[in-house]
Coordinates of C-alpha atoms in Angstrom, one line a residue:
M1 CA 19.1 -0.9 33.0
K2 CA 15.5 -2.4 32.7
Q3 CA 14.3 -2.1 29.2
K4 CA 10.9 -0.4 28.8
P5 CA 8.1 -2.4 27.7
L6 CA 6.9 -2.8 24.2
T7 CA 3.7 -1.0 24.6
Q8 CA 5.5 2.1 26.1
S9 CA 8.0 2.0 23.1
L10 CA 5.2 1.9 20.5
S11 CA 3.4 4.9 22.6
W12 CA 6.4 6.8 22.3
L13 CA 6.9 5.9 18.7
H14 CA 3.2 6.7 17.7
T15 CA 3.6 10.0 19.6
W16 CA 6.7 11.0 17.5
D17 CA 5.8 9.5 14.1
G18 CA 2.3 11.4 14.4
L19 CA 4.2 14.6 14.2
V20 CA 6.2 13.3 11.0
F21 CA 3.3 11.9 9.1
G22 CA 1.4 15.1 9.9
W23 CA 3.8 17.2 8.0
I24 CA 3.7 14.5 5.2
L25 CA -0.1 14.6 4.8
F26 CA 0.3 18.5 4.8
S27 CA 2.3 18.3 1.9
I28 CA 0.4 16.1 0.3
F29 CA -3.0 18.2 0.5
L30 CA -1.0 20.7 -0.4
T31 CA 0.3 19.7 -3.7
G32 CA -2.9 17.9 -4.4
T33 CA -4.9 21.4 -3.9
L34 CA -2.3 23.0 -6.5
A35 CA -2.7 19.8 -9.1
V36 CA -6.4 21.1 -9.4
F37 CA -4.8 24.0 -11.1
D38 CA -2.1 22.1 -12.8
K39 CA -3.2 23.8 -16.5
E40 CA -3.3 27.3 -15.2
I41 CA 0.1 26.8 -13.5
D42 CA 1.3 25.2 -16.6
G43 CA 0.3 28.1 -18.8
W44 CA 1.4 30.5 -16.5
M45 CA 5.1 28.9 -16.2
R46 CA 5.6 28.5 -19.7
P47 CA 3.5 31.2 -22.0
E48 CA 6.0 30.8 -25.0
I49 CA 4.3 27.5 -25.9
P50 CA 2.8 28.1 -29.4
A51 CA -1.2 27.9 -29.7
H52 CA -2.1 26.2 -33.3
S53 CA -6.3 27.3 -34.0
L54 CA -7.6 24.0 -35.6
D55 CA -11.2 23.1 -35.5
K56 CA -12.6 20.5 -33.3
A57 CA -12.8 17.9 -36.6
Q58 CA -9.2 18.8 -37.5
S59 CA -7.9 18.5 -33.8
A60 CA -9.8 14.9 -33.7
Q61 CA -8.7 13.3 -37.0
R62 CA -4.9 14.3 -35.9
A63 CA -5.2 12.8 -32.6
L64 CA -7.1 10.0 -34.4
D65 CA -4.3 9.4 -36.8
Y66 CA -1.6 9.9 -34.1
L67 CA -3.2 6.9 -32.2
Q68 CA -3.8 4.9 -35.0
H69 CA -0.1 4.8 -36.1
Q70 CA 1.6 4.6 -32.5
H71 CA -0.6 2.7 -30.4
P72 CA -2.8 0.3 -33.0
D73 CA -3.1 -2.6 -30.1
A74 CA -3.9 -0.3 -27.4
S75 CA -7.3 -1.6 -25.7
A76 CA -9.0 2.1 -25.5
W77 CA -8.0 5.4 -26.7
N78 CA -8.9 8.6 -25.1
I79 CA -9.2 11.9 -27.0
G80 CA -9.2 15.4 -25.2
L81 CA -10.4 18.4 -27.2
A82 CA -9.1 21.9 -26.4
T83 CA -11.4 23.9 -23.8
E84 CA -10.9 27.4 -22.7
R85 CA -9.3 25.6 -19.3
S86 CA -7.1 23.7 -21.4
P87 CA -6.2 24.8 -24.8
S88 CA -4.2 21.8 -25.7
L89 CA -5.2 18.7 -27.5
T90 CA -4.4 15.5 -25.2
V91 CA -4.2 11.9 -26.3
S92 CA -3.6 8.8 -24.2
A93 CA -3.8 5.1 -24.6
G94 CA -4.8 2.1 -22.5
E95 CA -2.8 -1.1 -22.0
Q96 CA -4.1 -4.3 -22.9
R97 CA -6.7 -5.2 -20.5
R98 CA -5.8 -8.7 -18.9
G99 CA -8.4 -11.4 -17.6
G100 CA -9.7 -11.6 -14.2
W101 CA -7.3 -14.4 -13.3
E102 CA -5.4 -11.6 -11.4
V103 CA -8.2 -11.1 -8.9
R104 CA -9.0 -14.6 -8.6
V105 CA -5.5 -15.2 -7.6
F106 CA -5.6 -12.5 -5.2
F107 CA -8.3 -13.6 -3.2
A108 CA -7.2 -17.1 -3.4
V109 CA -3.8 -16.5 -1.9
W110 CA -5.7 -14.3 0.5
L111 CA -8.0 -16.9 1.8
L112 CA -5.0 -19.0 2.0
S113 CA -3.1 -16.5 4.3
L114 CA -6.4 -16.4 6.6
G115 CA -6.0 -19.9 7.0
Y116 CA -2.8 -20.0 7.4
A117 CA -2.9 -17.3 10.4
V118 CA -5.7 -19.0 12.1
I119 CA -4.2 -22.4 12.2
R120 CA -0.6 -21.7 12.9
P121 CA 0.5 -20.8 16.6
W122 CA 0.0 -16.7 16.9
L123 CA 3.7 -15.9 17.2
D124 CA 5.1 -18.2 14.6
A125 CA 2.2 -16.7 12.4
W126 CA 3.2 -13.0 12.7
R127 CA 7.1 -13.7 13.0
E128 CA 6.5 -15.5 9.3
Q129 CA 4.1 -13.3 7.8
L130 CA 6.2 -10.2 8.8
G131 CA 9.3 -11.6 7.9
L132 CA 7.6 -12.3 4.2
T133 CA 6.3 -9.0 4.1
A134 CA 9.3 -7.3 4.8
L135 CA 11.5 -9.3 2.2
L136 CA 8.4 -8.0 -0.6
C137 CA 8.8 -4.7 0.5
I138 CA 12.7 -4.6 0.5
G139 CA 13.1 -6.9 -2.8
L140 CA 10.3 -5.4 -5.1
P141 CA 11.9 -1.9 -5.2
A142 CA 15.2 -3.4 -5.6
L143 CA 13.9 -5.7 -8.6
N144 CA 12.5 -2.7 -9.8
L145 CA 15.7 -0.8 -9.7
L146 CA 18.0 -3.3 -11.3
G147 CA 15.0 -3.9 -14.3
G148 CA 15.8 -0.4 -15.9
N149 CA 13.8 2.0 -13.4
R150 CA 13.6 5.5 -14.2
G151 CA 13.2 6.6 -10.8
D152 CA 9.2 7.6 -11.4
H153 CA 8.1 6.2 -8.4
V154 CA 11.1 6.8 -5.8
Y155 CA 9.2 8.3 -3.1
L156 CA 6.8 5.5 -3.1
E157 CA 10.0 3.1 -3.3
V158 CA 11.6 4.6 -0.5
T159 CA 8.8 4.8 1.3
T160 CA 8.0 0.9 0.8
V161 CA 11.7 0.0 1.9
L162 CA 11.4 2.1 4.9
M163 CA 8.1 0.0 5.8
G164 CA 10.1 -3.3 4.9
L165 CA 13.0 -2.2 7.2
L166 CA 10.4 -1.7 10.0
L167 CA 8.7 -5.1 9.5
A168 CA 12.1 -6.6 9.6
W169 CA 12.9 -5.0 12.6
T170 CA 9.7 -6.0 14.3
C171 CA 10.2 -9.8 12.8
W172 CA 13.7 -9.7 14.6
K173 CA 12.1 -8.8 17.7
L174 CA 9.7 -11.4 17.8
S175 CA 12.5 -14.0 16.9
Q176 CA 14.1 -13.2 20.4
P177 CA 14.4 -15.9 23.1
K178 CA 11.4 -16.0 25.6
Q179 CA 13.4 -14.1 28.3
E180 CA 14.1 -11.3 25.7
R181 CA 10.3 -11.2 24.7
D182 CA 9.2 -11.0 27.9
A183 CA 11.4 -7.7 28.5
L184 CA 9.7 -6.4 25.6
G185 CA 6.5 -7.0 27.3
V186 CA 5.2 -9.9 24.9
G187 CA 5.2 -13.3 25.7
H188 CA 2.6 -16.4 27.0
G189 CA 0.9 -16.3 30.5
A190 CA -0.5 -19.3 32.2
G191 CA -2.4 -22.1 29.9
G192 CA -0.6 -20.8 26.8
M193 CA -2.6 -17.4 26.9
V194 CA -0.9 -14.6 25.4
R195 CA 0.4 -12.0 27.7
T196 CA 1.3 -8.1 27.0
D197 CA 2.4 -5.4 29.4
L198 CA -1.1 -3.3 28.9
P199 CA -2.6 -0.8 31.1
G200 CA -5.3 -2.1 33.0
G201 CA -4.5 -5.5 34.3
T202 CA -6.0 -8.3 33.0
G203 CA -7.8 -6.4 30.0
G204 CA -4.4 -6.9 28.5
G205 CA -4.8 -10.6 28.4
F206 CA -8.3 -10.7 26.9
C207 CA -7.6 -8.0 24.3
A208 CA -4.1 -10.1 23.0
A209 CA -6.3 -13.2 23.2
L210 CA -9.2 -11.3 21.1
C211 CA -6.7 -9.9 18.6
R212 CA -5.2 -13.4 18.1
R213 CA -7.9 -15.4 17.5
G214 CA -11.1 -13.7 17.4
G215 CA -10.2 -10.9 15.8
V216 CA -8.6 -12.4 12.7
V217 CA -11.6 -14.6 12.2
V218 CA -14.2 -11.7 12.9
L219 CA -12.6 -8.7 10.9
G220 CA -11.7 -11.4 7.9
G221 CA -15.3 -12.9 7.8
A222 CA -16.6 -10.5 5.2
W223 CA -13.6 -10.8 3.3
V224 CA -14.1 -14.5 2.8
L225 CA -17.6 -14.4 2.0
L226 CA -16.7 -11.7 -0.6
G227 CA -14.0 -13.7 -2.0
L228 CA -16.0 -17.2 -2.3
M229 CA -18.9 -15.2 -4.0
Y230 CA -16.2 -13.9 -6.4
L231 CA -14.1 -17.2 -6.8
L232 CA -17.6 -19.4 -7.6
G233 CA -19.2 -16.6 -9.6
P234 CA -19.3 -16.6 -13.2

């Protein structure tokens, strides 16, 4: 049985995944709309919560005493006084701020990744970067689980693991011998030009070549300039 080209498989996957993600987006929008009225819903579902009548000065002092005792080393304190919509006193404390070295490291790693993608052969670069991304997507939730995770972000972690499995499958497909890649619709044409079984004949080779080299450079040019400006800035 002849195997379908990669483009036909991706088209089928796009069609049916669109329905699944459409319902996921609908649920996200619905829950986001309900979150706007979280105070009203909370008061309606828990009418037994007692109300204490304190003036704003007493409420602010009480919240300040609590923050000074519980979070003395916090970088910021936030006190929300009671209003008609939110009749409860809310307090929060920010974590200790870290330096800008994290952002600089991010841009440095991104610039190295861009240079790596341009220098390496396109198929090797795709396979290696997809494999590394799949390892991170699967490994980070596993480390979080072993580190005493309470399940606060279980949906995000499950989605990340599924994305990692999809990337690992793609990396495995790209690691197949040339004959099997040709059956998938991915390979090399004459002169090393990338060949894909796209509709339109010779246009597929041009689009693939553009995505292989030109797309990386053109789309990444603005990010390169931004990264250099940030790294060389004050």
